Tab-separated table of C-alpha atoms in Angstrom:
chain	number	residue	atom	x	y	z
A	39	MET	CA	-116.856	-64.624	143.757
A	40	ILE	CA	-115.885	-62.145	140.757
A	41	SER	CA	-116.885	-63.151	137.464
A	42	SER	CA	-114.132	-63.677	135.031
A	43	VAL	CA	-116.135	-62.554	132.157
A	44	PRO	CA	-116.413	-58.762	132.888
A	45	LEU	CA	-112.711	-58.908	133.774
A	46	PHE	CA	-111.898	-60.349	130.352
A	47	ALA	CA	-114.132	-57.818	128.737
A	48	SER	CA	-112.421	-55.047	130.440
A	49	LEU	CA	-109.002	-56.272	129.255
A	50	ALA	CA	-109.974	-57.358	125.836
A	51	PRO	CA	-109.200	-53.721	124.341
A	52	TYR	CA	-105.704	-53.681	125.880
A	53	ILE	CA	-105.107	-57.290	124.534
A	54	VAL	CA	-106.108	-56.435	121.081
A	55	SER	CA	-104.019	-53.318	121.286
A	56	VAL	CA	-100.992	-54.979	122.279
A	57	LEU	CA	-101.497	-57.706	119.430
A	58	LEU	CA	-102.075	-55.041	116.838
A	59	LEU	CA	-98.960	-53.252	118.022
A	60	TYR	CA	-96.914	-56.290	117.807
A	61	LEU	CA	-98.115	-56.951	114.272
A	62	LEU	CA	-97.266	-53.426	113.331
A	63	LEU	CA	-93.920	-53.702	114.638
A	64	GLU	CA	-93.245	-57.003	113.086
A	65	GLN	CA	-94.261	-55.643	109.523
A	66	LEU	CA	-92.010	-52.604	110.256
A	67	SER	CA	-88.982	-54.738	111.165
A	68	TYR	CA	-89.488	-56.715	108.012
A	69	LEU	CA	-89.540	-53.458	105.844
A	70	VAL	CA	-86.466	-52.096	107.641
A	71	LYS	CA	-84.503	-55.203	107.142
A	72	LYS	CA	-85.738	-55.674	103.560
A	73	ARG	CA	-84.895	-52.105	102.399
A	74	ASN	CA	-84.727	-52.266	98.575
A	75	LEU	CA	-84.446	-55.825	98.034
A	76	PRO	CA	-87.021	-57.545	95.674
A	77	GLY	CA	-89.573	-59.401	97.700
A	78	PRO	CA	-93.024	-59.099	99.150
A	79	LEU	CA	-93.882	-55.677	100.295
A	80	PHE	CA	-96.357	-57.094	103.067
A	81	VAL	CA	-96.208	-60.298	104.749
A	82	THR	CA	-98.662	-62.591	106.755
A	83	PRO	CA	-98.288	-61.782	110.401
A	84	ILE	CA	-96.267	-64.306	112.370
A	85	ILE	CA	-96.275	-67.244	109.751
A	86	GLY	CA	-95.028	-65.219	106.823
A	87	ASN	CA	-95.267	-66.999	103.557
A	88	VAL	CA	-94.967	-70.541	104.815
A	89	THR	CA	-98.438	-71.316	103.308
A	90	ALA	CA	-97.017	-70.872	99.913
A	91	LEU	CA	-93.779	-72.640	100.758
A	92	LEU	CA	-95.207	-75.972	102.210
A	93	PRO	CA	-97.588	-77.038	99.670
A	94	ASP	CA	-95.193	-76.246	96.572
A	95	PRO	CA	-91.665	-75.590	97.556
A	96	THR	CA	-90.377	-75.563	93.998
A	97	SER	CA	-92.645	-72.873	92.866
A	98	PHE	CA	-91.878	-70.836	96.110
A	99	TRP	CA	-88.146	-71.133	95.306
A	100	ASN	CA	-88.506	-70.423	91.607
A	101	LYS	CA	-90.227	-67.245	92.434
A	102	GLN	CA	-87.364	-66.126	94.719
A	103	SER	CA	-84.799	-66.903	92.136
A	104	GLU	CA	-86.974	-64.986	89.508
A	105	MET	CA	-87.135	-61.945	91.864
A	106	ALA	CA	-83.306	-62.107	92.325
A	107	ASN	CA	-82.782	-61.487	88.552
A	108	THR	CA	-81.428	-58.117	89.281
A	109	SER	CA	-77.936	-56.465	89.612
A	110	VAL	CA	-77.897	-57.431	93.249
A	111	GLY	CA	-78.597	-61.203	92.924
A	112	LEU	CA	-80.735	-61.317	96.013
A	113	SER	CA	-84.479	-61.391	96.982
A	114	ASP	CA	-86.129	-61.487	100.400
A	115	ASN	CA	-89.140	-63.087	102.061
A	116	TYR	CA	-90.384	-63.960	105.785
A	117	LEU	CA	-90.955	-67.519	107.060
A	118	ILE	CA	-92.428	-68.221	110.606
A	119	GLY	CA	-90.979	-65.123	112.314
A	120	LYS	CA	-87.759	-65.338	110.249
A	121	PHE	CA	-86.520	-62.961	107.720
A	122	ILE	CA	-84.811	-64.696	104.868
A	123	ILE	CA	-82.681	-63.884	101.915
A	124	TYR	CA	-82.077	-65.896	98.728
A	125	ILE	CA	-78.820	-65.725	96.952
A	126	LYS	CA	-78.856	-66.148	93.079
A	127	ASP	CA	-75.512	-64.877	92.313
A	128	ALA	CA	-72.617	-67.516	92.685
A	129	GLU	CA	-70.012	-64.974	93.759
A	130	LEU	CA	-72.277	-63.885	96.634
A	131	SER	CA	-72.845	-67.789	97.716
A	132	ASN	CA	-69.129	-68.064	97.619
A	133	GLN	CA	-68.545	-65.315	100.133
A	134	ILE	CA	-71.194	-66.918	102.521
A	135	PHE	CA	-69.389	-70.251	102.211
A	136	SER	CA	-66.017	-68.604	102.984
A	137	ASN	CA	-67.229	-66.653	105.977
A	138	ILE	CA	-68.393	-69.229	108.274
A	139	ARG	CA	-67.240	-67.996	111.572
A	140	PRO	CA	-68.676	-66.730	114.948
A	141	ASP	CA	-68.920	-63.084	113.776
A	142	ALA	CA	-70.188	-63.811	110.304
A	143	PHE	CA	-72.292	-66.849	109.212
A	144	GLN	CA	-73.135	-70.181	110.698
A	145	LEU	CA	-74.169	-73.378	108.502
A	146	ILE	CA	-77.372	-74.493	109.709
A	147	GLY	CA	-78.583	-76.995	107.069
A	148	HIS	CA	-82.183	-76.016	107.720
A	149	PRO	CA	-84.152	-73.012	109.020
A	150	PHE	CA	-84.755	-74.943	112.340
A	151	GLY	CA	-81.630	-76.889	112.008
A	152	LYS	CA	-80.433	-76.973	115.756
A	153	LYS	CA	-83.874	-78.212	116.783
A	154	ILE	CA	-83.979	-80.894	114.439
A	155	PHE	CA	-80.206	-82.104	114.229
A	156	GLY	CA	-79.203	-81.220	117.853
A	157	GLU	CA	-76.722	-78.925	119.041
A	158	HIS	CA	-73.593	-81.103	118.694
A	159	SER	CA	-73.977	-81.843	114.982
A	160	LEU	CA	-70.671	-81.214	112.971
A	161	ILE	CA	-72.697	-78.830	110.797
A	162	PHE	CA	-72.805	-76.137	113.624
A	163	MET	CA	-69.294	-76.341	114.567
A	164	PHE	CA	-66.727	-73.479	114.224
A	165	SER	CA	-62.909	-72.959	114.437
A	166	ASP	CA	-60.824	-75.244	116.692
A	167	ASP	CA	-63.810	-77.772	117.364
A	168	HIS	CA	-64.647	-77.905	113.583
A	169	LYS	CA	-61.155	-78.464	112.655
A	170	SER	CA	-60.398	-80.951	115.450
A	171	VAL	CA	-63.681	-83.211	114.155
A	172	ARG	CA	-62.441	-82.776	110.471
A	173	ARG	CA	-58.958	-84.107	111.332
A	174	LEU	CA	-60.546	-87.220	112.588
A	175	VAL	CA	-62.996	-87.620	109.760
A	176	ALA	CA	-60.864	-86.769	106.740
A	177	PRO	CA	-58.590	-89.880	106.927
A	178	ASN	CA	-61.733	-91.945	106.515
A	179	PHE	CA	-62.058	-90.760	103.017
A	180	THR	CA	-58.688	-91.365	101.792
A	181	ARG	CA	-57.470	-93.958	99.205
A	182	LYS	CA	-57.298	-97.322	101.451
A	183	PRO	CA	-60.791	-96.650	103.163
A	184	LEU	CA	-62.269	-95.639	99.847
A	185	SER	CA	-61.065	-98.876	98.317
A	186	VAL	CA	-62.929	-100.873	101.016
A	187	TYR	CA	-66.102	-98.752	100.656
A	188	SER	CA	-65.973	-99.353	96.852
A	189	SER	CA	-65.896	-103.198	97.366
A	190	LEU	CA	-68.712	-103.029	99.755
A	191	GLU	CA	-71.057	-100.668	97.829
A	192	GLN	CA	-70.413	-102.826	94.674
A	193	LYS	CA	-71.656	-105.920	96.330
A	194	VAL	CA	-74.860	-103.893	97.639
A	195	ILE	CA	-75.529	-102.260	94.068
A	196	LEU	CA	-75.123	-105.827	92.366
A	197	ARG	CA	-77.494	-107.419	94.898
A	198	HIS	CA	-80.043	-104.848	94.211
A	199	LEU	CA	-79.601	-104.948	90.563
A	200	ARG	CA	-80.193	-108.730	90.601
A	201	LYS	CA	-83.177	-108.255	92.566
A	202	TRP	CA	-84.621	-105.764	90.108
A	203	GLU	CA	-83.805	-108.032	87.277
A	204	VAL	CA	-85.902	-110.739	89.035
A	205	ASN	CA	-88.723	-108.599	90.137
A	206	PHE	CA	-89.257	-106.304	87.158
A	207	SER	CA	-87.266	-107.062	84.064
A	208	ARG	CA	-88.487	-110.529	83.476
A	209	GLU	CA	-92.262	-109.494	83.871
A	210	SER	CA	-91.863	-106.137	82.117
A	211	ARG	CA	-93.287	-104.105	84.903
A	212	LEU	CA	-93.537	-100.373	85.247
A	213	VAL	CA	-91.540	-99.268	88.139
A	214	SER	CA	-90.470	-96.031	89.954
A	215	MET	CA	-86.841	-95.737	90.228
A	216	ARG	CA	-86.890	-93.349	93.113
A	217	GLN	CA	-88.324	-96.011	95.378
A	218	LEU	CA	-85.704	-98.652	94.140
A	219	ILE	CA	-82.782	-96.390	94.418
A	220	ARG	CA	-83.801	-95.051	97.743
A	221	GLU	CA	-83.836	-98.502	99.189
A	222	LEU	CA	-80.449	-99.252	97.493
A	223	ASN	CA	-78.921	-96.146	99.150
A	224	LEU	CA	-80.256	-96.928	102.573
A	225	GLU	CA	-78.398	-100.286	102.461
A	226	THR	CA	-75.366	-98.784	100.865
A	227	SER	CA	-74.964	-96.060	103.385
A	228	GLN	CA	-75.577	-98.225	106.293
A	229	THR	CA	-73.085	-100.881	105.081
A	230	ILE	CA	-70.393	-98.381	104.296
A	231	PHE	CA	-70.578	-96.452	107.465
A	232	VAL	CA	-71.755	-98.931	110.292
A	233	GLY	CA	-71.118	-102.160	108.544
A	234	PRO	CA	-71.599	-105.347	110.734
A	235	TYR	CA	-72.952	-103.580	113.648
A	236	LEU	CA	-76.461	-103.227	112.540
A	237	ASP	CA	-78.892	-106.196	112.739
A	238	GLU	CA	-82.105	-106.402	110.758
A	239	GLU	CA	-84.256	-104.922	113.288
A	240	VAL	CA	-82.019	-101.779	113.898
A	241	LYS	CA	-81.770	-101.267	109.934
A	242	HIS	CA	-85.644	-101.263	109.914
A	243	THR	CA	-85.541	-98.873	112.729
A	244	ILE	CA	-83.222	-96.544	110.898
A	245	CYS	CA	-85.323	-96.685	107.615
A	246	THR	CA	-88.280	-95.908	109.774
A	247	ASP	CA	-86.744	-92.861	111.410
A	248	TYR	CA	-85.220	-91.864	108.028
A	249	ASN	CA	-88.706	-91.451	106.661
A	250	LEU	CA	-89.715	-89.470	109.781
A	251	PHE	CA	-86.796	-87.118	109.289
A	252	ASN	CA	-87.459	-86.511	105.814
A	253	GLN	CA	-91.114	-85.653	106.310
A	254	GLY	CA	-89.933	-83.386	109.161
A	255	THR	CA	-87.700	-81.217	107.235
A	256	MET	CA	-90.680	-80.312	105.016
A	257	ALA	CA	-93.185	-79.674	108.042
A	258	LEU	CA	-94.100	-76.847	110.199
A	259	PRO	CA	-91.510	-76.672	113.105
A	260	ILE	CA	-93.874	-77.479	115.880
A	261	ASP	CA	-91.819	-79.685	118.483
A	262	LEU	CA	-94.859	-81.406	119.981
A	263	PRO	CA	-95.792	-85.060	120.474
A	264	GLY	CA	-98.010	-85.948	117.190
A	265	PHE	CA	-96.505	-83.276	115.063
A	266	THR	CA	-94.402	-84.350	112.307
A	267	PHE	CA	-91.370	-82.035	113.118
A	268	GLY	CA	-91.347	-83.268	116.710
A	269	GLU	CA	-91.411	-86.883	115.530
A	270	ALA	CA	-88.465	-85.998	113.272
A	271	ARG	CA	-86.386	-84.529	116.136
A	272	ARG	CA	-87.102	-87.735	118.173
A	273	ALA	CA	-86.013	-89.866	115.550
A	274	ILE	CA	-82.719	-88.279	115.347
A	275	SER	CA	-82.395	-88.620	119.024
A	276	ARG	CA	-82.997	-92.306	118.871
A	277	LEU	CA	-80.683	-93.028	116.015
A	278	THR	CA	-77.982	-91.133	117.827
A	279	LYS	CA	-78.314	-93.394	120.734
A	280	THR	CA	-78.204	-96.397	118.609
A	281	LEU	CA	-75.287	-95.382	116.693
A	282	ALA	CA	-73.298	-94.581	119.815
A	283	ILE	CA	-73.781	-98.321	120.851
A	284	CYS	CA	-72.372	-99.289	117.346
A	285	VAL	CA	-69.412	-96.893	118.120
A	286	GLY	CA	-68.642	-98.755	121.473
A	287	LYS	CA	-68.646	-102.049	119.677
A	288	SER	CA	-66.240	-100.891	116.985
A	289	LYS	CA	-63.889	-99.507	119.668
A	290	LEU	CA	-63.656	-103.030	121.318
A	291	LYS	CA	-63.122	-104.626	117.925
A	292	MET	CA	-60.314	-102.270	116.836
A	293	ALA	CA	-58.621	-102.554	120.299
A	294	ALA	CA	-58.768	-106.202	119.796
A	295	GLY	CA	-56.489	-105.738	116.603
A	296	GLU	CA	-59.204	-106.727	114.041
A	297	ASN	CA	-58.913	-104.860	110.558
A	298	PRO	CA	-61.471	-102.204	109.769
A	299	THR	CA	-64.320	-103.101	107.605
A	300	CYS	CA	-66.280	-99.960	107.342
A	301	LEU	CA	-66.037	-96.161	108.144
A	302	ILE	CA	-66.672	-96.292	111.845
A	303	ASP	CA	-63.942	-98.956	112.232
A	304	PHE	CA	-61.480	-96.559	110.329
A	305	TRP	CA	-62.445	-93.728	112.740
A	306	THR	CA	-62.280	-95.812	115.799
A	307	HIS	CA	-58.870	-97.458	114.801
A	308	SER	CA	-57.207	-94.053	114.452
A	309	ILE	CA	-58.409	-92.973	117.879
A	310	ILE	CA	-57.099	-96.078	119.588
A	311	ALA	CA	-53.878	-95.789	117.643
A	312	GLU	CA	-53.390	-92.349	119.698
A	313	ASN	CA	-51.665	-92.076	122.983
A	314	ALA	CA	-54.570	-90.263	124.562
A	315	PRO	CA	-58.232	-90.071	123.076
A	316	PRO	CA	-58.447	-86.844	120.974
A	317	PRO	CA	-61.248	-84.137	121.620
A	318	HIS	CA	-64.634	-85.203	120.225
A	319	SER	CA	-63.933	-88.811	120.246
A	320	LYS	CA	-66.553	-89.968	122.757
A	321	ASP	CA	-69.197	-92.665	121.511
A	322	GLU	CA	-72.029	-90.113	121.544
A	323	GLU	CA	-70.032	-87.311	119.741
A	324	ILE	CA	-69.015	-89.676	116.984
A	325	SER	CA	-72.399	-90.817	116.709
A	326	CYS	CA	-73.843	-87.479	116.158
A	327	THR	CA	-71.384	-86.924	113.135
A	328	LEU	CA	-72.463	-90.380	111.734
A	329	VAL	CA	-76.030	-89.279	111.683
A	330	ASP	CA	-74.878	-86.348	109.507
A	331	PHE	CA	-73.252	-88.732	107.189
A	332	LEU	CA	-76.044	-91.290	107.045
A	333	PHE	CA	-78.831	-88.886	106.224
A	334	ALA	CA	-76.385	-86.702	103.829
A	335	ALA	CA	-75.500	-89.904	101.853
A	336	GLN	CA	-79.092	-91.277	101.725
A	337	ASP	CA	-80.766	-88.285	100.489
A	338	THR	CA	-78.351	-86.589	98.139
A	339	SER	CA	-77.212	-89.874	96.607
A	340	THR	CA	-80.815	-90.804	95.931
A	341	SER	CA	-81.383	-87.674	94.032
A	342	SER	CA	-78.008	-87.736	92.064
A	343	LEU	CA	-78.594	-91.577	91.120
A	344	LEU	CA	-82.108	-91.004	89.967
A	345	TRP	CA	-81.237	-87.911	87.767
A	346	ALA	CA	-78.467	-90.118	86.194
A	347	VAL	CA	-81.082	-92.548	85.089
A	348	VAL	CA	-83.304	-89.649	83.724
A	349	LEU	CA	-80.628	-87.889	82.045
A	350	LEU	CA	-78.930	-90.901	80.429
A	351	GLU	CA	-82.251	-92.235	79.156
A	352	SER	CA	-82.824	-88.949	77.359
A	353	GLU	CA	-79.397	-88.773	76.042
A	354	PRO	CA	-78.829	-91.937	73.906
A	355	GLU	CA	-75.333	-90.917	72.607
A	356	VAL	CA	-73.994	-90.261	76.169
A	357	LEU	CA	-75.524	-93.588	77.246
A	358	ARG	CA	-73.483	-95.471	74.305
A	359	ARG	CA	-70.351	-93.841	75.128
A	360	VAL	CA	-70.761	-94.764	78.780
A	361	ARG	CA	-71.474	-98.410	77.988
A	362	GLU	CA	-68.575	-98.505	75.485
A	363	GLU	CA	-66.019	-97.320	78.012
A	364	VAL	CA	-67.211	-99.427	80.805
A	365	ALA	CA	-67.350	-102.552	78.618
A	366	ARG	CA	-63.678	-101.976	78.053
A	367	LEU	CA	-62.894	-102.438	81.467
A	368	TRP	CA	-65.681	-104.658	83.170
A	369	SER	CA	-68.430	-106.944	82.618
A	370	PRO	CA	-71.339	-107.877	84.871
A	371	ALA	CA	-70.664	-111.397	83.760
A	372	SER	CA	-67.098	-111.362	84.834
A	373	ASN	CA	-67.671	-112.488	88.445
A	374	ALA	CA	-65.433	-109.747	89.544
A	375	LEU	CA	-65.827	-106.302	90.971
A	376	ILE	CA	-64.730	-102.963	89.354
A	377	THR	CA	-61.148	-102.267	90.536
A	378	ASP	CA	-59.620	-98.851	91.696
A	379	ASP	CA	-57.670	-98.884	88.574
A	380	HIS	CA	-60.731	-99.505	86.580
A	381	LEU	CA	-62.481	-96.584	88.276
A	382	ALA	CA	-59.713	-94.218	87.602
A	383	GLU	CA	-59.751	-95.085	83.687
A	384	MET	CA	-63.548	-94.470	83.623
A	385	LYS	CA	-63.141	-90.822	82.737
A	386	TYR	CA	-65.998	-90.276	80.510
A	387	THR	CA	-68.373	-92.054	83.166
A	388	ARG	CA	-66.848	-89.632	85.729
A	389	SER	CA	-67.497	-86.559	83.579
A	390	VAL	CA	-71.215	-87.864	83.098
A	391	ALA	CA	-71.397	-88.035	86.822
A	392	CYS	CA	-70.028	-84.627	87.499
A	393	GLU	CA	-72.416	-83.168	84.756
A	394	VAL	CA	-75.564	-84.975	86.614
A	395	LEU	CA	-74.485	-83.319	89.824
A	396	ARG	CA	-73.872	-79.711	88.127
A	397	TYR	CA	-77.087	-80.119	86.078
A	398	ARG	CA	-79.363	-81.183	88.907
A	399	PRO	CA	-77.715	-80.650	92.175
A	400	PRO	CA	-79.163	-82.800	95.002
A	401	ALA	CA	-79.307	-80.058	97.539
A	402	SER	CA	-80.461	-77.091	95.659
A	403	MET	CA	-79.698	-74.610	98.698
A	404	VAL	CA	-77.646	-74.666	101.621
A	405	PRO	CA	-79.006	-72.385	104.532
A	406	HIS	CA	-76.919	-70.374	106.738
A	407	VAL	CA	-77.864	-67.848	109.556
A	408	ALA	CA	-76.058	-64.413	109.943
A	409	LEU	CA	-74.537	-64.297	113.461
A	410	SER	CA	-73.923	-60.635	113.170
A	411	ASP	CA	-74.646	-57.681	110.685
A	412	PHE	CA	-72.655	-58.508	107.688
A	413	PRO	CA	-72.015	-56.307	104.700
A	414	LEU	CA	-72.176	-58.666	101.888
A	415	THR	CA	-72.356	-56.117	99.135
A	416	LYS	CA	-71.690	-52.340	99.027
A	417	SER	CA	-75.282	-51.516	99.016
A	418	TYR	CA	-76.803	-54.206	101.317
A	419	THR	CA	-75.869	-55.450	105.123
A	420	PHE	CA	-77.409	-58.707	106.158
A	421	PRO	CA	-79.055	-58.158	109.557
A	422	LYS	CA	-78.214	-60.207	112.182
A	423	GLY	CA	-80.367	-63.405	112.424
A	424	THR	CA	-81.094	-63.347	108.827
A	425	ILE	CA	-81.631	-66.909	107.346
A	426	VAL	CA	-79.547	-67.165	104.153
A	427	PHE	CA	-80.034	-69.559	101.363
A	428	PRO	CA	-77.078	-69.598	98.856
A	429	SER	CA	-78.605	-71.303	95.703
A	430	VAL	CA	-76.213	-74.179	94.567
A	431	PHE	CA	-78.717	-74.659	91.763
A	432	ASP	CA	-78.510	-71.281	90.220
A	433	ALA	CA	-74.607	-70.968	90.564
A	434	SER	CA	-74.473	-74.316	88.491
A	435	PHE	CA	-75.980	-72.482	85.465
A	436	GLN	CA	-73.725	-69.456	85.664
A	437	GLY	CA	-70.560	-69.017	83.767
A	438	PHE	CA	-70.439	-72.444	82.149
A	439	SER	CA	-70.829	-72.640	78.275
A	440	GLU	CA	-74.355	-73.298	77.144
A	441	PRO	CA	-75.320	-74.120	80.974
A	442	ASP	CA	-78.971	-75.378	80.199
A	443	ARG	CA	-77.368	-78.164	77.977
A	444	PHE	CA	-76.326	-81.572	79.430
A	445	ASP	CA	-72.822	-81.829	78.200
A	446	PRO	CA	-70.412	-84.144	79.924
A	447	GLU	CA	-67.641	-82.979	77.397
A	448	ARG	CA	-67.268	-79.747	79.444
A	449	TYR	CA	-65.077	-81.769	82.003
A	450	SER	CA	-62.793	-82.981	79.228
A	451	GLU	CA	-59.097	-82.024	79.107
A	452	THR	CA	-59.436	-79.672	76.434
A	453	ARG	CA	-62.280	-77.538	78.011
A	454	GLN	CA	-61.924	-78.232	81.768
A	455	GLU	CA	-64.908	-76.174	82.700
A	456	ASP	CA	-64.756	-77.719	85.988
A	457	GLN	CA	-61.622	-75.750	86.694
A	458	VAL	CA	-62.299	-72.720	84.690
A	459	PHE	CA	-65.799	-72.244	86.721
A	460	LYS	CA	-64.723	-73.943	89.749
A	461	SER	CA	-66.275	-71.212	92.025
A	462	ASN	CA	-69.722	-71.898	90.376
A	463	PHE	CA	-69.634	-75.621	90.999
A	464	LEU	CA	-70.698	-75.490	94.609
A	465	ILE	CA	-72.387	-78.836	94.797
A	466	PHE	CA	-70.034	-80.201	97.585
A	467	GLY	CA	-70.079	-76.561	99.203
A	468	SER	CA	-66.872	-74.364	99.512
A	469	GLY	CA	-64.705	-73.270	102.224
A	470	SER	CA	-64.052	-74.662	105.587
A	471	HIS	CA	-67.339	-76.837	105.471
A	472	GLN	CA	-66.734	-78.221	102.064
A	473	CYS	CA	-68.285	-81.818	102.057
A	474	VAL	CA	-65.523	-84.033	103.313
A	475	GLY	CA	-67.061	-87.136	101.697
A	476	GLN	CA	-67.295	-85.702	98.208
A	477	ARG	CA	-64.773	-88.434	96.735
A	478	TYR	CA	-66.971	-91.229	98.194
A	479	ALA	CA	-70.084	-89.634	96.824
A	480	LEU	CA	-68.669	-89.258	93.341
A	481	ASN	CA	-67.169	-92.755	93.295
A	482	HIS	CA	-70.622	-94.015	94.242
A	483	LEU	CA	-72.352	-92.340	91.413
A	484	VAL	CA	-69.899	-93.535	88.875
A	485	LEU	CA	-70.104	-97.123	90.162
A	486	PHE	CA	-73.891	-97.117	89.898
A	487	ILE	CA	-73.819	-95.550	86.522
A	488	ALA	CA	-71.430	-98.020	85.233
A	489	MET	CA	-73.187	-101.220	86.592
A	490	PHE	CA	-76.764	-100.110	86.134
A	491	THR	CA	-76.107	-99.203	82.458
A	492	SER	CA	-74.158	-102.411	81.909
A	493	VAL	CA	-76.956	-104.695	83.191
A	494	PHE	CA	-80.157	-103.082	82.024
A	495	ASP	CA	-81.835	-101.182	79.149
A	496	PHE	CA	-84.305	-98.799	80.366
A	497	LYS	CA	-87.129	-97.004	78.820
A	498	ARG	CA	-88.710	-93.984	80.419
A	499	VAL	CA	-92.504	-93.797	80.228
A	500	ARG	CA	-93.104	-90.109	80.041
A	501	SER	CA	-96.025	-87.961	81.034
A	502	ASP	CA	-96.876	-84.288	81.153
A	503	GLY	CA	-94.368	-82.486	83.719
A	504	CYS	CA	-92.495	-85.792	84.397
A	505	ASP	CA	-89.237	-83.921	84.262
A	506	ASP	CA	-90.200	-81.073	86.627
A	507	ILE	CA	-88.507	-80.729	89.700
A	508	VAL	CA	-89.795	-81.363	92.914
A	509	HIS	CA	-88.224	-81.047	96.573
A	510	CYS	CA	-88.657	-84.189	98.714
A	511	PRO	CA	-86.528	-82.768	100.273
A	512	THR	CA	-83.626	-83.268	97.711
A	513	MET	CA	-84.379	-82.532	94.173
A	514	SER	CA	-86.279	-85.254	92.188
A	515	PRO	CA	-88.218	-85.480	88.925
A	516	LYS	CA	-91.888	-85.107	89.406
A	517	ASP	CA	-92.946	-88.803	88.398
A	518	GLY	CA	-90.000	-90.456	90.461
A	519	CYS	CA	-88.460	-91.693	87.128
A	520	MET	CA	-91.125	-94.352	85.835
A	521	VAL	CA	-89.386	-96.844	83.715
A	522	PHE	CA	-89.376	-100.331	82.113
A	523	LEU	CA	-86.406	-102.476	82.896
A	524	SER	CA	-85.021	-105.038	80.583
A	525	SER	CA	-81.942	-107.143	80.932
A	526	ARG	CA	-79.248	-106.557	78.441
A	527	ALA	CA	-78.000	-109.892	76.750
A	528	GLY	CA	-75.457	-111.820	78.750
A	529	ALA	CA	-75.355	-108.980	81.313
A	530	SER	CA	-76.879	-110.662	84.244
A	531	PRO	CA	-74.702	-109.705	87.408
């Protein structure tokens, strides 16, 4: 019998040579793609600089932004076999958003987005498929559905505010607003999008899977049992199947002539009203898009509501003006909800909401992949396969007057900076993949600000670095916003 040890020993030099050749070609490939862009000259083989990204994403992306402080507005790096480019310049970011097509760029949402979201997500669609789905989705965010959502979310918000009042306000306990707001948003998004089709057990499962998904987006992309990324992918698969069952129930309810009570009802109602089922209207296909909506609404809204509390606590005059405007239109003790007309009249509060989104965009970057070599500038062509990170955060601090200052007045009728610098306000994206639910998201933030500030006085407990930005995965203050809550006189909801 031939021993395997001498055989391995004889092959070892060849194996080592092949490995070294691969590592050399990998480094050369990186340098060829990099050309003269600012970024590391040498990268760790295979894994790249992921060891710097995972433990401290904020520092990693801040460094990429600093390196992009050049005339070209770009910087590069290398992560787990993928060449990446960070885009700081707002004009270049707009070019990415406006060139989502098969021969240019594809929105991926995450460097390994297709693995974690699935192939059929709305995120990855192009051309006619994308237009077809948006045609079905867009009517769900028009005036009538938004009015229904407003009533639903207000009831959820008031229920949570009441619970906060009982649990924290009366005992003067220090509390992390991030956890409270996250729980509020979980219930709000589930109620608005899926309504009566979720029982308590399913809601609990969604919360668990949501946690797994969040952890997976920040983990190494190892799709095996026991690894965080793999568990996140399986969580998405479970949720897609669960929501497909809800879609089927909604179709039966709408076919029976009942009125829509949530987003999924408005969607299936429009499908049933057509002579023949339109493309992308199968239960599983609708479910995939609902998954996108749920996770987008939960994560981004948690971030924006949290920063609203942080910024209003640090800006007493802004807070005073918000309370003054809201008090003219609505009171927590009125036993009534904020009407659509009231919401339209809260112009200053809406300006505050817009400034919260500009000053601290929930999703600081929107990853895309180059599907072919693309000459974005005269001096640099993006190589095919490059993962591109247009920075929404950096764009928000370009063009605007005194961009480092939190200033809701920039949206006033006299200044209208939201129109003057519209191309720099990329919080909801731009182009064909612009967020279809942006009106709902902004209304949700305005309603929360109006109700929360009317019900509570709140005092932040500050610590060193409490306002530092961390990614988890959306942007949050480092301390989770630790506050003392106290009920305002006569303001019990």
